[in-house]
Tab-separated table of C-alpha atoms in Angstrom:
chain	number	residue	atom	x	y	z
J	18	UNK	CA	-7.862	62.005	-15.389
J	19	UNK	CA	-4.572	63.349	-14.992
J	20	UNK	CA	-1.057	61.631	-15.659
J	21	UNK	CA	-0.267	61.152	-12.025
J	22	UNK	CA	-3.787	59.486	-11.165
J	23	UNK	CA	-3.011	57.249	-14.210
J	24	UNK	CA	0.701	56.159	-13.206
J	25	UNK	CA	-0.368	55.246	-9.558
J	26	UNK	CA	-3.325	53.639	-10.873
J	27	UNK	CA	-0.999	51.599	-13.667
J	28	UNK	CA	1.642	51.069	-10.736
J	29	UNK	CA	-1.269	49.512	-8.189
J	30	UNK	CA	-2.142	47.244	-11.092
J	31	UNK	CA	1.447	45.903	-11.444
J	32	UNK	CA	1.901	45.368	-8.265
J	33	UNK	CA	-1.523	43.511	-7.986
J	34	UNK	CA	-0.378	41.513	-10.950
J	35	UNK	CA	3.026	40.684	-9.330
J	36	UNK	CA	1.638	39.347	-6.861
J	37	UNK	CA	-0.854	36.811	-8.362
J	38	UNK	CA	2.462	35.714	-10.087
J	39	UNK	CA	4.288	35.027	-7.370
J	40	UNK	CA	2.665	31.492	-6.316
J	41	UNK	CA	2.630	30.320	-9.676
J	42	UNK	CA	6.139	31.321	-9.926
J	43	UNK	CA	6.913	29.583	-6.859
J	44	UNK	CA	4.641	26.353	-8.133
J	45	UNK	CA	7.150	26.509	-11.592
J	46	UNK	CA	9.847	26.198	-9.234
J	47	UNK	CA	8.645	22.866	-7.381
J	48	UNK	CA	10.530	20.975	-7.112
J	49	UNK	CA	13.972	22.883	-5.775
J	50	UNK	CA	14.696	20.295	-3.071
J	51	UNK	CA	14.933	16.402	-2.286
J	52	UNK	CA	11.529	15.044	-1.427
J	53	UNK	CA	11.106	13.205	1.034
J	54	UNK	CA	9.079	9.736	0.495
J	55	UNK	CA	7.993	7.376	3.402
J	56	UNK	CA	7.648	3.701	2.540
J	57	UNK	CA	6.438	2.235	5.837
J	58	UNK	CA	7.852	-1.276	5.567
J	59	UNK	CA	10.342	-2.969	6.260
J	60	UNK	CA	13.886	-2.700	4.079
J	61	UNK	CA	14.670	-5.189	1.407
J	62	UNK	CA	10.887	-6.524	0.747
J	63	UNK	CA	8.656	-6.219	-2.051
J	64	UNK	CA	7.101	-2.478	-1.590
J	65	UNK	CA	10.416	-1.079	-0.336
J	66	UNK	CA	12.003	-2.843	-3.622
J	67	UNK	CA	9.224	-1.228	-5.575
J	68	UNK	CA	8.780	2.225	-4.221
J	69	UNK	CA	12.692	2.948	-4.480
J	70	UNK	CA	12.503	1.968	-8.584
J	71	UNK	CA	9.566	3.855	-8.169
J	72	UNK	CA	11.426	6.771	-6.446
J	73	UNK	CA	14.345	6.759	-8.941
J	74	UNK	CA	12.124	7.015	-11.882
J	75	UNK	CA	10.160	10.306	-10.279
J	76	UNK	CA	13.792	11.856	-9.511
J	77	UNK	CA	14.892	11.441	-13.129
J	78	UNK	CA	11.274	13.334	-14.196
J	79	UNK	CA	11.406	16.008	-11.717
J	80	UNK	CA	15.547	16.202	-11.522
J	81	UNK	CA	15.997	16.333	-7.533
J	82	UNK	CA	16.192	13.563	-5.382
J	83	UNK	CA	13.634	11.280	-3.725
J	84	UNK	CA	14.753	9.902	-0.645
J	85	UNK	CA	13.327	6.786	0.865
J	86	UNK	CA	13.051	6.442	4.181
J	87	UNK	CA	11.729	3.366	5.782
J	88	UNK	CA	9.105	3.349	8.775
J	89	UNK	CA	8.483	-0.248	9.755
J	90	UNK	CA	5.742	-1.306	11.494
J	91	UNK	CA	1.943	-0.929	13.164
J	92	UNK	CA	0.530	-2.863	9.982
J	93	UNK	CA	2.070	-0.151	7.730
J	94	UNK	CA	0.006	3.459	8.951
J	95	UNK	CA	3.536	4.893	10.332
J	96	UNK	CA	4.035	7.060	7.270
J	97	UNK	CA	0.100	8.313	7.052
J	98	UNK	CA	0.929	8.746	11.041
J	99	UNK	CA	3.686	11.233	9.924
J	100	UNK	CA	1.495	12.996	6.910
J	101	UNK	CA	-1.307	13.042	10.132
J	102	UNK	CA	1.174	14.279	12.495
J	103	UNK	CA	2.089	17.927	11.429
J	104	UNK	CA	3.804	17.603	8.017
J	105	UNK	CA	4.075	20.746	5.817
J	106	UNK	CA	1.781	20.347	2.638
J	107	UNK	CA	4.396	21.102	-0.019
J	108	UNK	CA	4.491	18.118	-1.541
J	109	UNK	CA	8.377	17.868	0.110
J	110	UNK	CA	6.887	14.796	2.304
J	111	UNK	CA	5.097	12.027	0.724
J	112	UNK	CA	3.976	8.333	1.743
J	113	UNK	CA	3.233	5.406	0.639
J	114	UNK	CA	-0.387	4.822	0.965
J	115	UNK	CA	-1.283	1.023	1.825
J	116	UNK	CA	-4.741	-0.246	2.347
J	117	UNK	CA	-4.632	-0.425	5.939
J	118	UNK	CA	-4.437	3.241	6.059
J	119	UNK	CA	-8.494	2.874	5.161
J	120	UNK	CA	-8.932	0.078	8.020
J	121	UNK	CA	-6.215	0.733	10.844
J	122	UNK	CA	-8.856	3.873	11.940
J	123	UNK	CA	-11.650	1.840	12.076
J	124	UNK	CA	-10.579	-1.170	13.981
J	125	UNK	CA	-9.097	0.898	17.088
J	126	UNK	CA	-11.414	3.124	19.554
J	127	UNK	CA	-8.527	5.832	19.087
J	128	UNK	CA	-8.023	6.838	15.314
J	129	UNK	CA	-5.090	8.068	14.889
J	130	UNK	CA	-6.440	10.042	11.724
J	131	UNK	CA	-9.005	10.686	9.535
J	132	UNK	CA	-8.180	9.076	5.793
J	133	UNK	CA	-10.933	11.188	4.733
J	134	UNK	CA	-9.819	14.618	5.928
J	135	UNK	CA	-5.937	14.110	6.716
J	136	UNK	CA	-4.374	13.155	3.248
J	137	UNK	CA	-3.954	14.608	-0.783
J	138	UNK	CA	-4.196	11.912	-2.616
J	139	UNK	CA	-1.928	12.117	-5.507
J	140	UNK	CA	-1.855	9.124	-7.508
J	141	UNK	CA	-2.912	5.300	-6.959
J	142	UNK	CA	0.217	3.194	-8.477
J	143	UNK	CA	-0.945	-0.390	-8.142
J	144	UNK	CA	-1.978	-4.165	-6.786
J	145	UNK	CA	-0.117	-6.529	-4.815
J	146	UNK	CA	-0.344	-10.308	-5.568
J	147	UNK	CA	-0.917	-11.987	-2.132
J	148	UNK	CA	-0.315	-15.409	-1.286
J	149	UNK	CA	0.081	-18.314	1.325
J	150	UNK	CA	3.192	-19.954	1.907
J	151	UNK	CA	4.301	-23.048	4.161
J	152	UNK	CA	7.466	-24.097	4.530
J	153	UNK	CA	8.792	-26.669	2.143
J	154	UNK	CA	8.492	-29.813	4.302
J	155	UNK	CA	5.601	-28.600	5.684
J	156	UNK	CA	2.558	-31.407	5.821
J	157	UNK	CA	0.298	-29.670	3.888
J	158	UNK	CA	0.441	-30.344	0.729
J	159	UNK	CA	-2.647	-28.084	-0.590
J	160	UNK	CA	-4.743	-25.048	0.914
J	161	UNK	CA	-7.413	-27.258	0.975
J	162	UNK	CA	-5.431	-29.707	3.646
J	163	UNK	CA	-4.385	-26.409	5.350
J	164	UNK	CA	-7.738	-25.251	5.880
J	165	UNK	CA	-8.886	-28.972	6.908
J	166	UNK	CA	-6.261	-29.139	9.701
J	167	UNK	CA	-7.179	-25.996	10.918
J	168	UNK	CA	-11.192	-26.589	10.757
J	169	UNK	CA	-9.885	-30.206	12.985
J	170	UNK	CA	-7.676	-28.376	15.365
J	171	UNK	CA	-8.847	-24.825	16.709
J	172	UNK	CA	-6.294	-22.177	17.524
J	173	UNK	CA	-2.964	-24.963	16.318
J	174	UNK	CA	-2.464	-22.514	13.523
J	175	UNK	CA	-0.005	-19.898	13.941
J	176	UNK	CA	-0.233	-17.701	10.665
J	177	UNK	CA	1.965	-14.273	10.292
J	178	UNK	CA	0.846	-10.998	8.496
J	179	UNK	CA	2.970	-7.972	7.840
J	180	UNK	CA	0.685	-6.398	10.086
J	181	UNK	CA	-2.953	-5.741	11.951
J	182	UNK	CA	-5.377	-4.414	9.654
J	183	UNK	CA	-3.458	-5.330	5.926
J	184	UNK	CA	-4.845	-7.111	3.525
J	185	UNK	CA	-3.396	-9.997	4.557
J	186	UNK	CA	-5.124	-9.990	7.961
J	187	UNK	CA	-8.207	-9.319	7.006
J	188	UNK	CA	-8.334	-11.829	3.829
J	189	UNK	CA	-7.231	-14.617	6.422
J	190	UNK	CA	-10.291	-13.699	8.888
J	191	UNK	CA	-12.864	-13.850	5.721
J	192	UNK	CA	-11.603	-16.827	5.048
J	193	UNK	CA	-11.554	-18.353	8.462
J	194	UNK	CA	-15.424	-16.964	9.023
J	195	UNK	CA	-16.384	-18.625	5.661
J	196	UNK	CA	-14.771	-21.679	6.502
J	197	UNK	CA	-15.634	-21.884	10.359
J	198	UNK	CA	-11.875	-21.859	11.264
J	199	UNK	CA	-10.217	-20.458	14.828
J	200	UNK	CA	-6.550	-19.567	13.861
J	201	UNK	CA	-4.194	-17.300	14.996
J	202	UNK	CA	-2.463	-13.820	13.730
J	203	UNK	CA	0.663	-12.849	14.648
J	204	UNK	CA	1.467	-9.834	12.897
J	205	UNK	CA	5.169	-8.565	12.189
J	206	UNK	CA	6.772	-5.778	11.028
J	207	UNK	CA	6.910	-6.641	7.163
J	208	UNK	CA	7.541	-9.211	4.417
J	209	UNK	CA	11.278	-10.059	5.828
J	210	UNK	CA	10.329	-10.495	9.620
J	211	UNK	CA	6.992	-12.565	8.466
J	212	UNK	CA	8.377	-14.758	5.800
J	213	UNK	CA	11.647	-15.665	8.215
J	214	UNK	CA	9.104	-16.387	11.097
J	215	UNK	CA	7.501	-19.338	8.613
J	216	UNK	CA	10.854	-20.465	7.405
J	217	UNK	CA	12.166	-20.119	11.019
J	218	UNK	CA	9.267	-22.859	12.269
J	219	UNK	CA	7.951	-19.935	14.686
J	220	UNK	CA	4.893	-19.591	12.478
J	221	UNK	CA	3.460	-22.857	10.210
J	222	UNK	CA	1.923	-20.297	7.786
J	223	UNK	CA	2.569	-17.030	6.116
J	224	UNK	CA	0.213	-14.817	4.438
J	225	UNK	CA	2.197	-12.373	2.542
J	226	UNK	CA	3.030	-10.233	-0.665
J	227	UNK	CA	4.888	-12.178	-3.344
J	228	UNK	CA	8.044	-11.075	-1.373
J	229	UNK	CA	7.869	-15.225	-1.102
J	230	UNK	CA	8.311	-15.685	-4.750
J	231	UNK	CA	12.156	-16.273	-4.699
J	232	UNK	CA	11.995	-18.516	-1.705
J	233	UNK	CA	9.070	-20.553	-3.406
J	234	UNK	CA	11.425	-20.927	-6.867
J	235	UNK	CA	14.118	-21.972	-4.517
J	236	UNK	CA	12.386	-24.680	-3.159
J	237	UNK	CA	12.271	-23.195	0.204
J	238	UNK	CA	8.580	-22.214	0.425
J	239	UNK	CA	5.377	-23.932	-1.136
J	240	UNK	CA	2.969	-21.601	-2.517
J	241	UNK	CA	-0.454	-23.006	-1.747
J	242	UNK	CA	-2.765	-20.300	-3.256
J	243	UNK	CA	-2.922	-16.892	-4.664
J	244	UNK	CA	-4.989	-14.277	-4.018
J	245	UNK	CA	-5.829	-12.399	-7.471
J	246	UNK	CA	-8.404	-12.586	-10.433
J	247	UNK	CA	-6.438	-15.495	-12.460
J	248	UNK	CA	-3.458	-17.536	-11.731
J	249	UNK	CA	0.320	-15.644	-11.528
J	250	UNK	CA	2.191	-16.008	-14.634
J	251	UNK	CA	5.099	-17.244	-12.359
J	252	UNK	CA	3.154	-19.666	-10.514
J	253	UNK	CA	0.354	-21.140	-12.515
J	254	UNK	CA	-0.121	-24.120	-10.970
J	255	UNK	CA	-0.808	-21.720	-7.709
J	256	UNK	CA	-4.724	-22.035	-7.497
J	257	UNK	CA	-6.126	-18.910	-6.483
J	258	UNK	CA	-9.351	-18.669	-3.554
J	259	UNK	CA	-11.762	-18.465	-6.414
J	260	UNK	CA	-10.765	-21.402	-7.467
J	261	UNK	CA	-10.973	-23.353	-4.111
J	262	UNK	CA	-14.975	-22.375	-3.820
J	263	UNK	CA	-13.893	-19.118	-1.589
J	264	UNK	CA	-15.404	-16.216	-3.419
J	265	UNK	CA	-12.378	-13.824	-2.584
J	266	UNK	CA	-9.968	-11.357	-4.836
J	267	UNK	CA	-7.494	-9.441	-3.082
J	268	UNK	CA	-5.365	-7.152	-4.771
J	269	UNK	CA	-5.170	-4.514	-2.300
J	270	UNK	CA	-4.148	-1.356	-4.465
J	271	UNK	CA	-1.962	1.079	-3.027
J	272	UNK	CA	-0.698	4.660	-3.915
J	273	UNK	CA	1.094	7.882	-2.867
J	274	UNK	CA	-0.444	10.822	-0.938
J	275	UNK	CA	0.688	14.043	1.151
J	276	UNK	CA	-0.535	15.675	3.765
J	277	UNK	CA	-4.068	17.354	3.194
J	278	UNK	CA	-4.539	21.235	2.078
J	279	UNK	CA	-1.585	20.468	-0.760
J	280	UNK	CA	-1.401	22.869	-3.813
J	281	UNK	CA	-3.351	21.504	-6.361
J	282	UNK	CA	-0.551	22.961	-8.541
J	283	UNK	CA	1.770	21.120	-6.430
J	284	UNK	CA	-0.656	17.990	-6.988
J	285	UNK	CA	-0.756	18.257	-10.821
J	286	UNK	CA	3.536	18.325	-10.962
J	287	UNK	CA	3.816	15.085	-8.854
J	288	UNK	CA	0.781	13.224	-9.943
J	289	UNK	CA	2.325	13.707	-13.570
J	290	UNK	CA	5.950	12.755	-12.523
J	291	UNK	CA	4.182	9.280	-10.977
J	292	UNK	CA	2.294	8.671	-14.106
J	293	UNK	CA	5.279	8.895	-15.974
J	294	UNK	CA	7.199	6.905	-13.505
J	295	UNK	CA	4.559	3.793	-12.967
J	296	UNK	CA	5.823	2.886	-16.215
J	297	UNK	CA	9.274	3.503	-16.281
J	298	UNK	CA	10.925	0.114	-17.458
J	299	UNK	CA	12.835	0.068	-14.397
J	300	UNK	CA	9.952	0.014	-12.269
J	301	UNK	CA	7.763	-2.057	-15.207
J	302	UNK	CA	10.561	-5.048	-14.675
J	303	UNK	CA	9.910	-5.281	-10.692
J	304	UNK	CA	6.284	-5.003	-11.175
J	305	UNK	CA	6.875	-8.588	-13.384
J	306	UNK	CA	9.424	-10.073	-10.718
J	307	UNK	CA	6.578	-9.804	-8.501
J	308	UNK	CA	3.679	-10.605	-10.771
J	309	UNK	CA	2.220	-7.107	-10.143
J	310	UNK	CA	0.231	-5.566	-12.558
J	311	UNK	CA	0.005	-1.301	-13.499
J	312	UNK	CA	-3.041	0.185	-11.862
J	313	UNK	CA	-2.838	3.431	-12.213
J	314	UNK	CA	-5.267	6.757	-11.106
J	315	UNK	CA	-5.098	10.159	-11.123
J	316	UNK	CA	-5.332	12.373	-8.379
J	317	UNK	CA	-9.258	13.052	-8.554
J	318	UNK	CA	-9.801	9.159	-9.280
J	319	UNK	CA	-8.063	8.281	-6.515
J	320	UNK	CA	-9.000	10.288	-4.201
J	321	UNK	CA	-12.572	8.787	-5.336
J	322	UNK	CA	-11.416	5.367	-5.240
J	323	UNK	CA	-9.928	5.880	-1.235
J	324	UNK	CA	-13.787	7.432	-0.127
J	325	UNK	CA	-15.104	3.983	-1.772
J	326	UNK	CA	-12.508	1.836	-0.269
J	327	UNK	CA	-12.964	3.829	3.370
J	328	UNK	CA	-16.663	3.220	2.979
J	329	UNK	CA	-16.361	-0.767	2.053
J	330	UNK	CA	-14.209	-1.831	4.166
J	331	UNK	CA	-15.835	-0.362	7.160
J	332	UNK	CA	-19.090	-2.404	6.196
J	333	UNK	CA	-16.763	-5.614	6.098
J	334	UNK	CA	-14.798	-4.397	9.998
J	335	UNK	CA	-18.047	-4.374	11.324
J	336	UNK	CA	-19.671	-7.467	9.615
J	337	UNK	CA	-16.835	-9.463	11.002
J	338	UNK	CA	-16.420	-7.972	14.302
J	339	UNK	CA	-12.397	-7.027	13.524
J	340	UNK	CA	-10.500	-5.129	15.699
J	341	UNK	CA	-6.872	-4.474	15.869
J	342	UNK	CA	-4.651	-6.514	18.170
């Protein structure tokens, strides 16, 4: 083999090898930009309060910005809309993922995507503490008394949600079918909207995030129930639904994902900067204001954890006949 057969030979090898470097050169480099992160609530509730600790904790780890933006509405499925819609996966847009994401699709003839196919799921961060809330001088002194009215007098009920196809919604209609109740959602755009509504007299009943938990210490809401496995440490003499004879937990864990076809390279850099951010102090000491507790998963666990939840609560859409208003 002669010295020129050799060098072009060594040559076509380097430039072979340069080139399998160059993604992983590129990956070393992510993040150089702000990323962008969609919290589809409202401003100045309990998830936006949350995901911006959240978001400052992920900048410090990955040392460029994460920008919140806020997307409001249609039960909280705006920003997997947006992921859906034609975002680049570069892990430069990112979302909130709430559990109506997983039941939005499956109440409408229309999906507007495919949680199964459309999304990377990059890390599950964790569960909300639900509750119900009246106002303060509200007749009801008890869930119990609540549900009683309601079971007396069909359709009198007004209750808001922070949307059509949350937790919240759905809870309230297993509860109503269990209990034989007719009452009425009226979904809003988040906690703020929902909670004013009730204080407001425009709804007699809110079922909502612990967003309430300042108006309830102020004396301005009464908690009647919570919705977890025990009794919030703020709150204990809250019962929760086990408690009242309803067999019913509802934590309703949410996460963050990106569009799907992500680089798992990509994946690995932000689930990492989320792990370490879930327990930032910062974001540790809102998780206790709200009585929240750590639930973290992984990327592959999560994504395994979103095909169960898809699954489940499509059994429970169609058992009770939900669809979205």
């Amino acid at each position: 083999m002669t010295a020129d057969i050799i060098g072009r030979r060594g040559a076509l090898a380097l430039g072979t090898g340069l080139a399998l470097a160059r993604p992983a050169l590129a990956q070393s480099r992510f993040p150089d930009r702000p990323i962008r992160l969609i919290v589809p609530w409202g401003p100045g509730g309990s998830t936006d309060i949350l995901m911006r600790a959240l978001a400052d904790a992920v900048s410090r780890r990955v040392g460029q910005p994460v920008v919140v933006e806020n997307r409001a509405g249609a039960g909280g499925i705006l920003g997997a809309q947006l992921l859906a819609g034609g975002a680049r996966p570069d892990g430069y847009t990112l979302s909130q993922i709430p559990i109506s994401v997983f039941r939005y699709p499956q109440m409408v003839p229309r999906p507007p995507f495919d949680p199964m196919k459309d999304f990377t799921y990059i890390a599950q961060i964790t569960g909300y503490l639900f509750g119900v809330v009246v106002k303060a001088d509200a007749p009801w002194q008890t869930f119990r008394e609540l549900l009683d009215y309601a079971k007396a007098n069909p359709g009198k009920i007004n209750y808001g949600t922070p949307g059509s196809g949350t937790s919240l919604h759905i809870t309230m209609e297993q509860i109503a079918a269990k209990q034989g109740i007719e009452w009425v959602q009226v979904p809003y755009r988040g906690a703020a909207e929902n909670l004013q509504s009730t204080l407001s007299g425009n709804t007699q009943v809110s079922a909502e995030t612990s967003g309430w938990s300042e108006l309830v210490a102020a004396g301005q809401l009464r908690l009647l129930c919570t919705w977890g496995p025990e009794r919030a440490k703020r709150f204990p003499d809250a019962p929760t639904l086990k408690e009242l004879g309803l067999d019913i937990v509802s934590t309703s864990p949410y996460g963050i994902g990106g569009p799907a076809g992500m680089d798992p390279a990509v994946v690995r850099v932000l689930e990492e900067a989320f792990r370490d951010a879930a327990q930032d102090p910062a974001h540790a000491a809102v998780l206790d204001r709200y009585d929240m507790s750590p639930a973290f998963l992984g990327s592959a666990d999560y994504t395994v954890a979103a095909r169960a939840q898809y699954e489940e609560d499509g059994a429970m859409i169609r058992r009770l006949g939900l669809k979205a208003g």
